[in-house]
Amino acid sequence: MALNSTPAWRALVAHTAPPLPHLRELFGADPQRFDRFSASFDGWLLDYSKQRVNSETMSLLAALWQAADVHGWISRMNSGAAINPTEARAVGHTWLRAPLPRPEVSAVLAQMRNFCVAVHSGEWRGATGERITDVVNIGIGGSDLGPRMVTQALNAYAIADIDVHYVANLDASDLGQKLQRLRPESTLFVVCSKTFTTQETMQNADSARAWLVGALGEFAVAKHFVAVSTNLEAVAKFGIDPNNAFAFWDWVGGRYSLWSAVGLSTALAIGYVHFEKLLAGAAAMDEHFFSAPVGQNLPALLGLLQVWNTSFLGAPTQAILPYSQSLELLPRHLQQLEMESNGKRVDREGNELQTPACPVIWGEPGTNGQHAFYQLIHQGGRLIPCDFIAIKQPDYDLPGHHAKLLSNCFAQSEALMRGKTLAEAQAELGAGADPVLAANKVFPGNQPSTTLLMPAITPYTVGQLVALYEHKVFVAGCLWDINSFDQWGVEYGKQLAARLLPVIEGKTENAQLDSSTAGLIKASRV
Ligand code: F6P
């Protein structure tokens, strides 16, 4: 039976009418609301009391968890079953961070450790004998976003004397801007691609190789290029020494791959010891997810609440708002993690979904977002659930910043929850207030949010954070009954681009084009 025909799903639909009272009233009626609707784990707090839920909502969501057999799917994933059937693949990213990894994983981790030590100690040098001062990770999607985000998040742990850069875009300005400031003698390129066929990565790798060879000669490639891939044959064809290739496996999805050798650039940035702590943090979150009861299980709660807001309350988007500059790139990483995983139109049986699944994920760090788009969240008239992420212990502790940062974060979720009535706005303005101005100062409130309070930004907690969202996506995918591990939606555009390239290059005229595409190609000729 399709999940949305189950009694559990139908009970949740029935529960939406009539809607729950305004959040302000729910807080007024229950002084214990925070205690009732918050959970903690290993120094983390998840406060979901500002979500539009009551105890019945949470029981009904727990029943949906049962109906969706989330525990069964966890067991199938952990046993190595091909739970990604459209690619006939198992889903094993948690095996990469297991406390006792499989032999093939241990071997690559050892290779990564040795390589990091060699680069950091200066034992590994460029072809002319210079130390490596700059690492350029060339990759896109999962071979870029996760490692880039973690490297930025852990900047406080960065190894001195080595700068790590990330290049992803096919636009030459991405690589070109970086190369402008680099010296070939001291630059190491890490070409990172699961398939080693991705157009953007191959083009950037070719251009980087030409730049290096142009300056130092062909012999230099061996000391300035390493690769991370599941396709070691293609790596060898590209001309990278097989000794400088780091393997991973088809059971690691691109957007779940930062724990594999795809994390090599991160390990070069922060040191292998810190990379190991990242893995340990993720493993701790895995253990929590696999064992904690639903009501105390952080990823389970985040997944259930996302499905509640999206499928039952009708919210088409979700904002990710980290109050941490170090987590600046988290929304971008989660865009791929969530939308490439759950932005699907059919269920596991291939039946069309009745309503869209994954919401549009977007966001920016607070407080910057407050001066940009929060206006719309407060008064734009749309339902926008928000994840606020706050940090107890700042990673850069300049006097005067952190208390102000936290006060802004907590004030925003309070304002979104509480709102401001017309009577309150009039009272603030005083007697004889301009009614137009008063109307502009009304905030409807009742905007749902969750606040995640992290203990600190460390390799361990960042590992926990990323794993937390990975499992949240898994839960939501189970509740929507979709395969979260394929990504066929990215293929069609690639196919069409391959067809257009020879037309744009003037190698062929293609009469089959629609008038817009043909017109654009014509107009783009210089
Ligand atoms: O086009 C989407 C995608 O396949 C992602 O899933 C993946 O992370 C990215 O491309 C990069 O792929 P690769 O690592 O094979 O270069």
Coordinates of C-alpha atoms and ligand atoms in Angstrom, one line a residue:
M1 CA 0.0 0.0 0.0
A2 CA 1.4 3.5 -0.9
L3 CA 2.5 5.2 2.3
N4 CA 0.1 8.1 1.9
S5 CA -2.9 5.6 1.9
T6 CA -1.9 4.1 5.2
P7 CA -3.9 4.8 8.3
A8 CA -0.9 6.5 9.8
W9 CA -0.6 9.0 7.0
R10 CA -4.4 9.6 6.9
A11 CA -4.5 10.1 10.7
L12 CA -1.9 12.9 10.2
V13 CA -4.0 14.5 7.5
A14 CA -7.1 14.4 9.7
H15 CA -5.0 15.9 12.5
T16 CA -4.3 19.1 10.5
A17 CA -8.0 20.1 10.7
P18 CA -8.7 22.2 12.6
P19 CA -5.1 23.6 12.8
L20 CA -3.4 23.8 16.2
P21 CA -3.7 27.1 18.1
H22 CA -1.1 29.8 17.4
L23 CA 2.3 29.0 18.8
R24 CA 2.0 31.9 21.2
E25 CA -1.1 30.3 22.7
L26 CA 0.5 26.9 22.9
F27 CA 3.4 28.4 24.9
G28 CA 1.0 30.3 27.1
A29 CA -1.0 27.2 27.9
D30 CA 1.9 25.0 28.8
P31 CA 4.9 26.2 30.8
Q32 CA 6.6 22.8 30.3
R33 CA 6.4 23.1 26.5
F34 CA 10.2 23.4 26.1
D35 CA 10.9 20.3 28.3
R36 CA 8.2 18.4 26.5
F37 CA 9.4 19.2 23.0
S38 CA 13.2 19.1 23.2
A39 CA 15.8 16.3 23.1
S40 CA 19.5 16.1 23.9
F41 CA 22.4 14.0 23.0
D42 CA 26.1 14.2 23.9
G43 CA 26.0 17.9 24.7
W44 CA 23.6 18.8 21.9
L45 CA 20.2 20.2 22.3
L46 CA 17.4 20.0 19.8
D47 CA 14.5 22.4 20.7
Y48 CA 11.5 21.8 18.6
S49 CA 9.0 23.4 20.9
K50 CA 8.5 26.2 18.4
Q51 CA 7.2 23.8 15.8
R52 CA 3.5 23.6 15.2
V53 CA 3.1 20.3 17.1
N54 CA 1.5 19.0 20.2
S55 CA 1.8 15.6 21.9
E56 CA -0.7 14.0 19.6
T57 CA 1.2 15.2 16.5
M58 CA 4.4 13.6 17.8
S59 CA 2.6 10.3 18.6
L60 CA 1.0 10.3 15.1
L61 CA 4.4 11.0 13.5
A62 CA 5.9 8.1 15.6
A63 CA 3.2 5.9 14.1
L64 CA 4.2 7.0 10.6
W65 CA 7.8 6.1 11.4
Q66 CA 6.5 2.6 12.3
A67 CA 4.3 2.4 9.2
A68 CA 7.3 3.4 7.0
D69 CA 9.4 0.7 8.6
V70 CA 12.3 3.1 9.2
H71 CA 14.1 0.5 11.5
G72 CA 13.7 -2.1 8.7
W73 CA 15.4 0.3 6.2
I74 CA 18.2 1.0 8.7
S75 CA 18.8 -2.7 9.0
R76 CA 18.7 -3.2 5.2
M77 CA 21.2 -0.4 4.8
N78 CA 23.5 -1.7 7.4
S79 CA 23.4 -5.2 6.1
G80 CA 24.6 -4.1 2.7
A81 CA 21.3 -4.7 0.8
A82 CA 21.0 -2.8 -2.5
I83 CA 18.6 -0.2 -1.1
N84 CA 19.5 2.0 -4.1
P85 CA 18.0 -0.4 -6.7
T86 CA 18.0 1.9 -9.7
E87 CA 21.8 1.9 -9.6
A88 CA 21.9 -1.6 -8.0
R89 CA 24.0 -0.3 -5.2
A90 CA 24.3 -0.7 -1.4
V91 CA 24.5 2.4 0.7
G92 CA 27.6 2.2 2.9
H93 CA 28.8 5.7 3.8
T94 CA 28.5 4.8 7.5
W95 CA 31.0 2.0 7.0
L96 CA 33.6 4.6 6.2
R97 CA 33.5 6.0 9.7
A98 CA 32.9 2.8 11.7
P99 CA 35.2 2.5 14.7
L100 CA 36.5 -0.8 13.2
P101 CA 36.5 -0.2 9.5
R102 CA 36.6 -2.9 6.8
P103 CA 40.1 -3.8 5.6
E104 CA 39.7 -2.0 2.3
V105 CA 38.6 1.2 4.1
S106 CA 41.4 0.9 6.7
A107 CA 43.9 0.5 3.8
V108 CA 42.8 3.8 2.1
L109 CA 42.7 5.6 5.5
A110 CA 46.3 4.5 6.1
Q111 CA 47.3 5.7 2.6
M112 CA 45.6 9.1 3.4
R113 CA 47.4 9.4 6.7
N114 CA 50.8 8.6 5.2
F115 CA 50.2 11.1 2.4
C116 CA 49.1 13.9 4.8
V117 CA 52.1 13.3 7.0
A118 CA 54.5 13.4 4.0
V119 CA 53.0 16.6 2.6
H120 CA 52.9 18.3 6.0
S121 CA 56.4 17.3 7.0
G122 CA 57.9 18.4 3.7
E123 CA 58.9 14.8 2.8
W124 CA 56.6 15.1 -0.3
R125 CA 57.9 17.9 -2.4
G126 CA 57.1 19.3 -5.8
A127 CA 59.1 18.3 -8.9
T128 CA 61.7 21.1 -8.4
G129 CA 62.2 20.2 -4.7
E130 CA 59.9 22.9 -3.2
R131 CA 57.5 22.2 -0.3
I132 CA 53.8 22.2 -1.1
T133 CA 52.2 25.4 0.1
D134 CA 48.9 25.2 -1.8
V135 CA 46.5 22.3 -2.5
V136 CA 43.7 22.7 -5.1
N137 CA 40.8 20.3 -4.9
I138 CA 39.3 19.9 -8.3
G139 CA 35.8 18.3 -8.1
I140 CA 32.1 19.2 -8.2
G141 CA 28.9 18.3 -6.4
G142 CA 29.7 15.7 -3.7
S143 CA 33.4 15.8 -4.7
D144 CA 33.4 19.5 -3.7
L145 CA 30.6 20.7 -1.4
G146 CA 31.1 18.5 1.6
P147 CA 34.9 18.7 1.8
R148 CA 34.8 22.4 1.0
M149 CA 32.2 23.0 3.8
V150 CA 34.1 21.0 6.4
T151 CA 37.4 22.7 5.5
Q152 CA 35.8 26.1 6.0
A153 CA 34.0 25.0 9.1
L154 CA 37.3 23.9 10.7
N155 CA 39.4 26.8 9.7
A156 CA 40.4 27.2 13.3
Y157 CA 42.2 23.9 13.0
A158 CA 43.9 24.7 9.7
I159 CA 47.6 23.6 9.4
A160 CA 49.9 26.6 9.1
D161 CA 51.8 27.1 5.8
I162 CA 49.4 25.2 3.6
D163 CA 46.3 26.7 1.9
V164 CA 43.6 24.5 0.5
H165 CA 41.5 25.9 -2.4
Y166 CA 38.4 24.4 -4.1
V167 CA 37.6 24.6 -7.8
A168 CA 34.3 23.3 -9.1
N169 CA 32.8 25.5 -11.8
L170 CA 33.2 24.8 -15.5
D171 CA 33.5 28.6 -15.9
A172 CA 37.2 29.2 -16.4
S173 CA 37.1 32.1 -14.0
D174 CA 37.0 29.7 -11.1
L175 CA 40.2 27.9 -11.9
G176 CA 41.7 31.0 -13.6
Q177 CA 41.3 33.2 -10.5
K178 CA 43.0 30.6 -8.4
L179 CA 45.9 29.9 -10.8
Q180 CA 46.6 33.6 -11.0
R181 CA 47.8 33.5 -7.4
L182 CA 49.5 30.2 -7.4
R183 CA 53.0 29.0 -8.2
P184 CA 53.3 25.6 -10.0
E185 CA 56.4 24.6 -8.1
S186 CA 54.5 24.5 -4.8
T187 CA 51.0 23.6 -5.9
L188 CA 49.4 20.1 -5.5
F189 CA 46.2 19.3 -7.4
V190 CA 43.8 16.7 -5.9
V191 CA 41.5 15.6 -8.7
C192 CA 38.4 14.3 -7.0
S193 CA 35.7 12.5 -8.9
K194 CA 33.8 9.3 -8.2
T195 CA 33.3 8.6 -11.9
F196 CA 36.3 10.4 -13.3
T197 CA 34.2 11.4 -16.3
T198 CA 32.4 14.5 -15.0
Q199 CA 32.8 17.2 -17.6
E200 CA 33.5 20.1 -15.2
T201 CA 36.1 18.2 -13.3
M202 CA 37.8 16.7 -16.3
Q203 CA 38.0 20.1 -18.0
N204 CA 39.4 21.8 -14.9
A205 CA 41.9 18.9 -14.4
D206 CA 43.0 19.2 -18.1
S207 CA 43.5 22.9 -17.8
A208 CA 45.4 22.6 -14.5
R209 CA 47.6 20.0 -16.0
A210 CA 48.4 22.1 -19.1
W211 CA 49.3 25.1 -16.7
L212 CA 51.6 22.9 -14.7
V213 CA 53.2 21.1 -17.7
G214 CA 53.6 24.5 -19.5
A215 CA 55.6 25.8 -16.6
L216 CA 57.5 22.8 -15.4
G217 CA 57.3 20.1 -18.0
E218 CA 55.6 16.7 -18.3
F219 CA 57.8 15.0 -15.7
A220 CA 56.3 17.3 -13.0
V221 CA 52.8 15.7 -13.2
A222 CA 53.7 12.8 -10.8
K223 CA 54.6 15.2 -8.0
H224 CA 51.8 17.7 -8.5
F225 CA 48.7 15.6 -9.2
V226 CA 46.9 13.0 -7.1
A227 CA 43.4 11.6 -7.7
V228 CA 40.5 10.3 -5.7
S229 CA 38.1 8.0 -7.6
T230 CA 36.3 4.8 -7.9
N231 CA 37.5 4.6 -11.5
L232 CA 41.2 3.9 -11.2
E233 CA 41.5 2.9 -14.8
A234 CA 40.4 6.4 -15.9
V235 CA 42.8 7.9 -13.4
A236 CA 45.7 6.0 -15.0
K237 CA 44.5 7.1 -18.5
F238 CA 44.6 10.7 -17.3
G239 CA 48.3 10.2 -16.6
I240 CA 48.2 10.1 -12.8
D241 CA 50.6 7.6 -11.2
P242 CA 48.5 4.7 -9.7
N243 CA 50.6 5.1 -6.5
N244 CA 49.0 8.6 -6.2
A245 CA 45.5 7.4 -6.6
F246 CA 43.1 7.0 -3.6
A247 CA 40.2 4.6 -4.1
F248 CA 36.7 4.6 -2.9
W249 CA 33.7 2.4 -3.8
D250 CA 30.4 2.5 -5.6
W251 CA 28.5 2.0 -2.4
V252 CA 29.5 5.6 -1.4
G253 CA 27.1 8.1 -2.9
G254 CA 28.8 11.3 -4.1
R255 CA 27.0 13.6 -1.6
Y256 CA 27.8 11.1 1.2
S257 CA 31.5 10.8 0.3
L258 CA 33.4 13.3 2.4
W259 CA 34.2 10.5 4.8
S260 CA 36.1 8.6 2.1
A261 CA 39.3 9.7 0.3
V262 CA 37.1 12.5 -1.1
G263 CA 38.0 14.1 2.3
L264 CA 41.7 14.1 1.4
S265 CA 41.8 17.9 0.8
T266 CA 40.1 18.4 4.1
A267 CA 42.6 16.1 5.8
L268 CA 45.4 18.1 4.1
A269 CA 43.9 21.3 5.4
I270 CA 43.3 20.3 9.1
G271 CA 45.6 17.4 9.6
Y272 CA 44.8 13.7 9.5
V273 CA 44.4 13.5 13.3
H274 CA 41.6 16.0 13.1
F275 CA 40.1 14.2 10.1
E276 CA 39.9 11.0 12.3
K277 CA 38.0 13.0 14.9
L278 CA 35.6 14.1 12.2
L279 CA 35.0 10.4 11.4
A280 CA 34.6 9.6 15.1
G281 CA 32.0 12.3 15.6
A282 CA 30.0 11.0 12.6
A283 CA 30.3 7.4 14.1
A284 CA 28.9 8.7 17.4
M285 CA 25.9 10.2 15.6
D286 CA 25.4 6.9 13.7
E287 CA 25.3 5.0 16.9
H288 CA 22.8 7.4 18.4
F289 CA 20.6 7.3 15.2
F290 CA 20.6 3.5 15.1
S291 CA 19.8 3.0 18.8
A292 CA 17.9 6.0 20.4
P293 CA 14.1 5.8 20.7
V294 CA 12.3 8.0 18.2
G295 CA 11.3 10.7 20.7
Q296 CA 14.9 11.1 21.8
N297 CA 16.5 10.6 18.4
L298 CA 17.8 13.8 16.9
P299 CA 17.9 12.8 13.2
A300 CA 14.5 11.0 13.5
L301 CA 13.0 14.2 15.0
L302 CA 14.4 16.4 12.3
G303 CA 13.2 14.0 9.6
L304 CA 9.7 13.7 11.1
L305 CA 9.3 17.4 11.5
Q306 CA 10.4 18.1 7.9
V307 CA 7.8 15.7 6.6
W308 CA 5.2 17.2 8.9
N309 CA 5.9 20.7 7.7
T310 CA 6.2 19.8 4.0
S311 CA 3.5 17.2 3.4
F312 CA 0.9 18.0 6.0
L313 CA 1.3 21.8 6.6
G314 CA 2.2 22.5 3.0
A315 CA 5.5 24.4 3.4
P316 CA 7.4 24.3 0.1
T317 CA 10.7 25.5 1.4
Q318 CA 13.0 25.2 4.5
A319 CA 15.6 27.7 5.6
I320 CA 18.9 26.6 7.2
L321 CA 20.2 29.4 9.4
P322 CA 23.5 28.7 11.1
Y323 CA 24.6 31.4 13.6
S324 CA 28.2 30.7 12.8
Q325 CA 30.3 32.1 10.0
S326 CA 32.3 28.9 10.1
L327 CA 29.2 27.0 9.0
E328 CA 28.7 29.5 6.1
L329 CA 28.7 26.7 3.5
L330 CA 26.4 24.3 5.4
P331 CA 23.2 25.5 3.6
R332 CA 25.0 24.8 0.2
H333 CA 26.1 21.3 1.3
L334 CA 22.6 20.5 2.5
Q335 CA 21.1 21.8 -0.7
Q336 CA 22.8 18.9 -2.5
L337 CA 22.4 16.4 0.3
E338 CA 18.7 17.0 0.7
M339 CA 17.5 18.0 -2.7
E340 CA 19.6 15.5 -4.8
S341 CA 18.5 12.8 -2.3
N342 CA 14.8 13.5 -1.9
G343 CA 13.9 15.8 -4.7
K344 CA 12.1 12.9 -6.5
R345 CA 8.8 12.4 -8.3
V346 CA 8.2 8.7 -7.8
D347 CA 8.1 6.3 -4.9
R348 CA 10.2 3.2 -4.6
E349 CA 7.7 1.3 -6.8
G350 CA 7.9 3.9 -9.5
N351 CA 4.4 5.4 -8.7
E352 CA 4.1 9.1 -9.0
L353 CA 4.0 10.9 -5.7
Q354 CA 0.7 12.5 -4.8
T355 CA 2.4 15.6 -3.5
P356 CA 6.0 16.8 -3.9
A357 CA 8.5 15.5 -1.4
C358 CA 11.6 17.4 -0.5
P359 CA 11.2 21.2 0.2
V360 CA 13.5 23.7 -1.4
I361 CA 16.5 24.1 0.9
W362 CA 18.1 27.5 1.2
G363 CA 19.8 29.7 3.8
E364 CA 22.6 31.9 4.9
P365 CA 24.4 32.4 8.2
G366 CA 22.8 34.6 10.7
T367 CA 23.2 37.5 11.3
N368 CA 23.8 38.3 7.6
G369 CA 20.5 36.8 6.6
Q370 CA 18.7 39.1 9.0
H371 CA 19.7 42.0 6.9
A372 CA 18.6 40.4 3.7
F373 CA 15.7 37.9 3.5
Y374 CA 14.3 37.6 7.1
Q375 CA 11.9 40.4 6.3
L376 CA 10.0 37.9 4.1
I377 CA 10.1 35.2 6.7
H378 CA 8.6 37.5 9.2
Q379 CA 6.0 39.3 7.1
G380 CA 6.0 37.8 3.6
G381 CA 2.9 35.7 4.3
R382 CA 4.6 32.3 3.5
L383 CA 5.0 29.3 5.7
I384 CA 8.8 28.9 6.0
P385 CA 10.1 26.4 8.6
C386 CA 13.6 27.4 9.8
D387 CA 16.4 25.4 11.3
F388 CA 18.4 27.7 13.5
I389 CA 21.9 26.3 14.5
A390 CA 23.6 28.0 17.4
I391 CA 26.9 27.2 19.0
K392 CA 27.5 27.3 22.8
Q393 CA 31.3 27.8 22.7
P394 CA 32.5 30.1 19.9
D395 CA 35.5 28.9 17.8
Y396 CA 36.8 32.5 17.5
D397 CA 36.3 34.3 20.8
L398 CA 36.7 38.0 20.3
P399 CA 35.2 39.9 23.3
G400 CA 31.7 41.2 22.8
H401 CA 30.6 39.0 19.8
H402 CA 29.2 35.8 21.1
A403 CA 26.5 37.0 23.5
K404 CA 25.2 39.3 20.9
L405 CA 25.2 36.5 18.3
L406 CA 23.2 34.2 20.5
S407 CA 20.8 37.0 21.5
N408 CA 20.0 37.6 17.8
C409 CA 19.5 33.9 17.1
F410 CA 17.2 33.3 20.0
A411 CA 15.3 36.6 19.4
Q412 CA 14.6 35.6 15.8
S413 CA 13.0 32.3 16.7
E414 CA 11.1 34.0 19.5
A415 CA 9.8 36.7 17.1
L416 CA 8.8 34.1 14.5
M417 CA 7.0 32.1 17.1
R418 CA 5.3 34.9 19.0
G419 CA 4.5 37.5 16.3
K420 CA 3.2 41.0 17.2
T421 CA -0.5 41.8 17.2
L422 CA -2.1 45.0 15.9
A423 CA -3.0 46.0 19.5
E424 CA 0.7 45.5 20.5
A425 CA 1.9 47.5 17.6
Q426 CA -0.5 50.3 18.4
A427 CA 0.4 50.3 22.0
E428 CA 4.1 50.6 21.1
L429 CA 3.4 53.5 18.8
G430 CA 1.3 55.3 21.4
A431 CA -1.9 57.3 21.2
G432 CA -2.9 58.7 17.8
A433 CA -0.6 56.2 16.0
D434 CA -0.8 56.3 12.2
P435 CA -2.9 53.2 11.3
V436 CA -0.9 52.5 8.2
L437 CA 2.3 52.4 10.2
A438 CA 0.7 50.2 12.8
A439 CA -0.4 47.8 10.1
N440 CA 3.2 47.6 8.9
K441 CA 4.4 46.7 12.4
V442 CA 2.2 43.6 12.7
F443 CA 4.0 40.3 12.7
P444 CA 1.7 37.2 12.2
G445 CA 4.1 34.9 14.0
N446 CA 3.3 31.2 14.3
Q447 CA 6.2 30.5 12.0
P448 CA 7.7 27.1 12.9
S449 CA 11.4 26.7 13.8
T450 CA 13.8 24.2 15.4
T451 CA 16.9 25.3 17.2
L452 CA 19.9 23.0 17.3
L453 CA 22.4 24.0 20.0
M454 CA 25.8 22.6 19.2
P455 CA 28.4 22.4 22.0
A456 CA 31.2 23.9 19.9
I457 CA 32.7 23.8 16.4
T458 CA 35.3 21.0 16.5
P459 CA 36.2 18.2 14.1
Y460 CA 34.1 15.8 16.3
T461 CA 31.0 18.0 16.4
V462 CA 31.1 18.9 12.7
G463 CA 31.3 15.2 12.0
Q464 CA 28.2 14.8 14.2
L465 CA 26.4 17.7 12.5
V466 CA 26.9 16.4 9.0
A467 CA 25.9 12.8 10.0
L468 CA 22.9 14.2 11.8
Y469 CA 21.6 15.8 8.5
E470 CA 22.5 12.7 6.5
H471 CA 20.3 10.5 8.7
K472 CA 17.6 13.2 8.7
V473 CA 17.5 12.9 4.9
F474 CA 17.3 9.1 5.3
V475 CA 14.4 9.3 7.6
A476 CA 12.5 11.8 5.4
G477 CA 13.2 9.6 2.4
C478 CA 11.7 6.5 4.2
L479 CA 8.6 8.5 5.2
W480 CA 8.1 9.6 1.6
D481 CA 8.9 6.1 0.5
I482 CA 11.5 7.2 -2.0
N483 CA 15.0 6.1 -3.0
S484 CA 17.2 8.8 -1.5
F485 CA 20.4 7.5 -3.2
D486 CA 20.1 7.9 -6.9
Q487 CA 20.0 11.2 -8.9
W488 CA 18.6 10.6 -12.3
G489 CA 17.3 14.2 -12.4
V490 CA 20.7 15.5 -13.2
E491 CA 21.2 13.4 -16.3
Y492 CA 18.9 14.9 -18.9
G493 CA 20.6 18.3 -18.9
K494 CA 23.9 16.6 -19.3
Q495 CA 22.6 14.7 -22.3
L496 CA 21.3 17.8 -24.0
A497 CA 24.4 19.8 -23.3
A498 CA 26.5 17.1 -25.0
R499 CA 24.2 17.5 -28.0
L500 CA 24.5 21.3 -28.1
L501 CA 28.2 21.5 -27.7
P502 CA 29.1 20.7 -31.3
V503 CA 26.5 23.2 -32.4
I504 CA 28.0 25.9 -30.2
E505 CA 31.5 25.0 -31.3
G506 CA 30.3 25.4 -34.9
K507 CA 31.2 21.8 -35.8
T508 CA 27.7 21.0 -36.8
E509 CA 24.3 22.7 -37.7
N510 CA 21.4 21.0 -35.9
A511 CA 18.0 21.7 -37.5
Q512 CA 16.2 19.9 -34.7
L513 CA 16.5 22.7 -32.2
D514 CA 13.6 24.6 -30.8
S515 CA 13.5 28.3 -31.8
S516 CA 14.6 29.5 -28.4
T517 CA 17.6 27.2 -28.1
A518 CA 18.6 27.9 -31.7
G519 CA 18.1 31.7 -31.1
L520 CA 20.2 31.7 -28.0
I521 CA 23.0 29.8 -29.7
K522 CA 23.0 32.3 -32.6
A523 CA 22.9 35.3 -30.3
S524 CA 25.8 33.9 -28.2
R525 CA 28.3 33.8 -31.2
V526 CA 30.9 36.5 -30.9
Ligands
F6P1 O1 25.7 15.4 -11.5 C1 25.5 15.0 -10.1 C2 26.6 14.2 -9.6 O2 26.6 12.9 -10.1 C3 26.6 14.2 -8.1 O3 25.8 13.3 -7.5 C4 28.1 14.0 -7.8 O4 28.4 14.3 -6.5 C5 28.7 14.9 -8.8 O5 27.9 14.8 -10.0 C6 30.1 14.7 -9.1 O6 30.3 13.4 -9.6 P1 31.8 12.8 -9.7 O7 32.3 12.7 -8.3 O8 31.6 11.5 -10.3 O9 32.7 13.7 -10.5

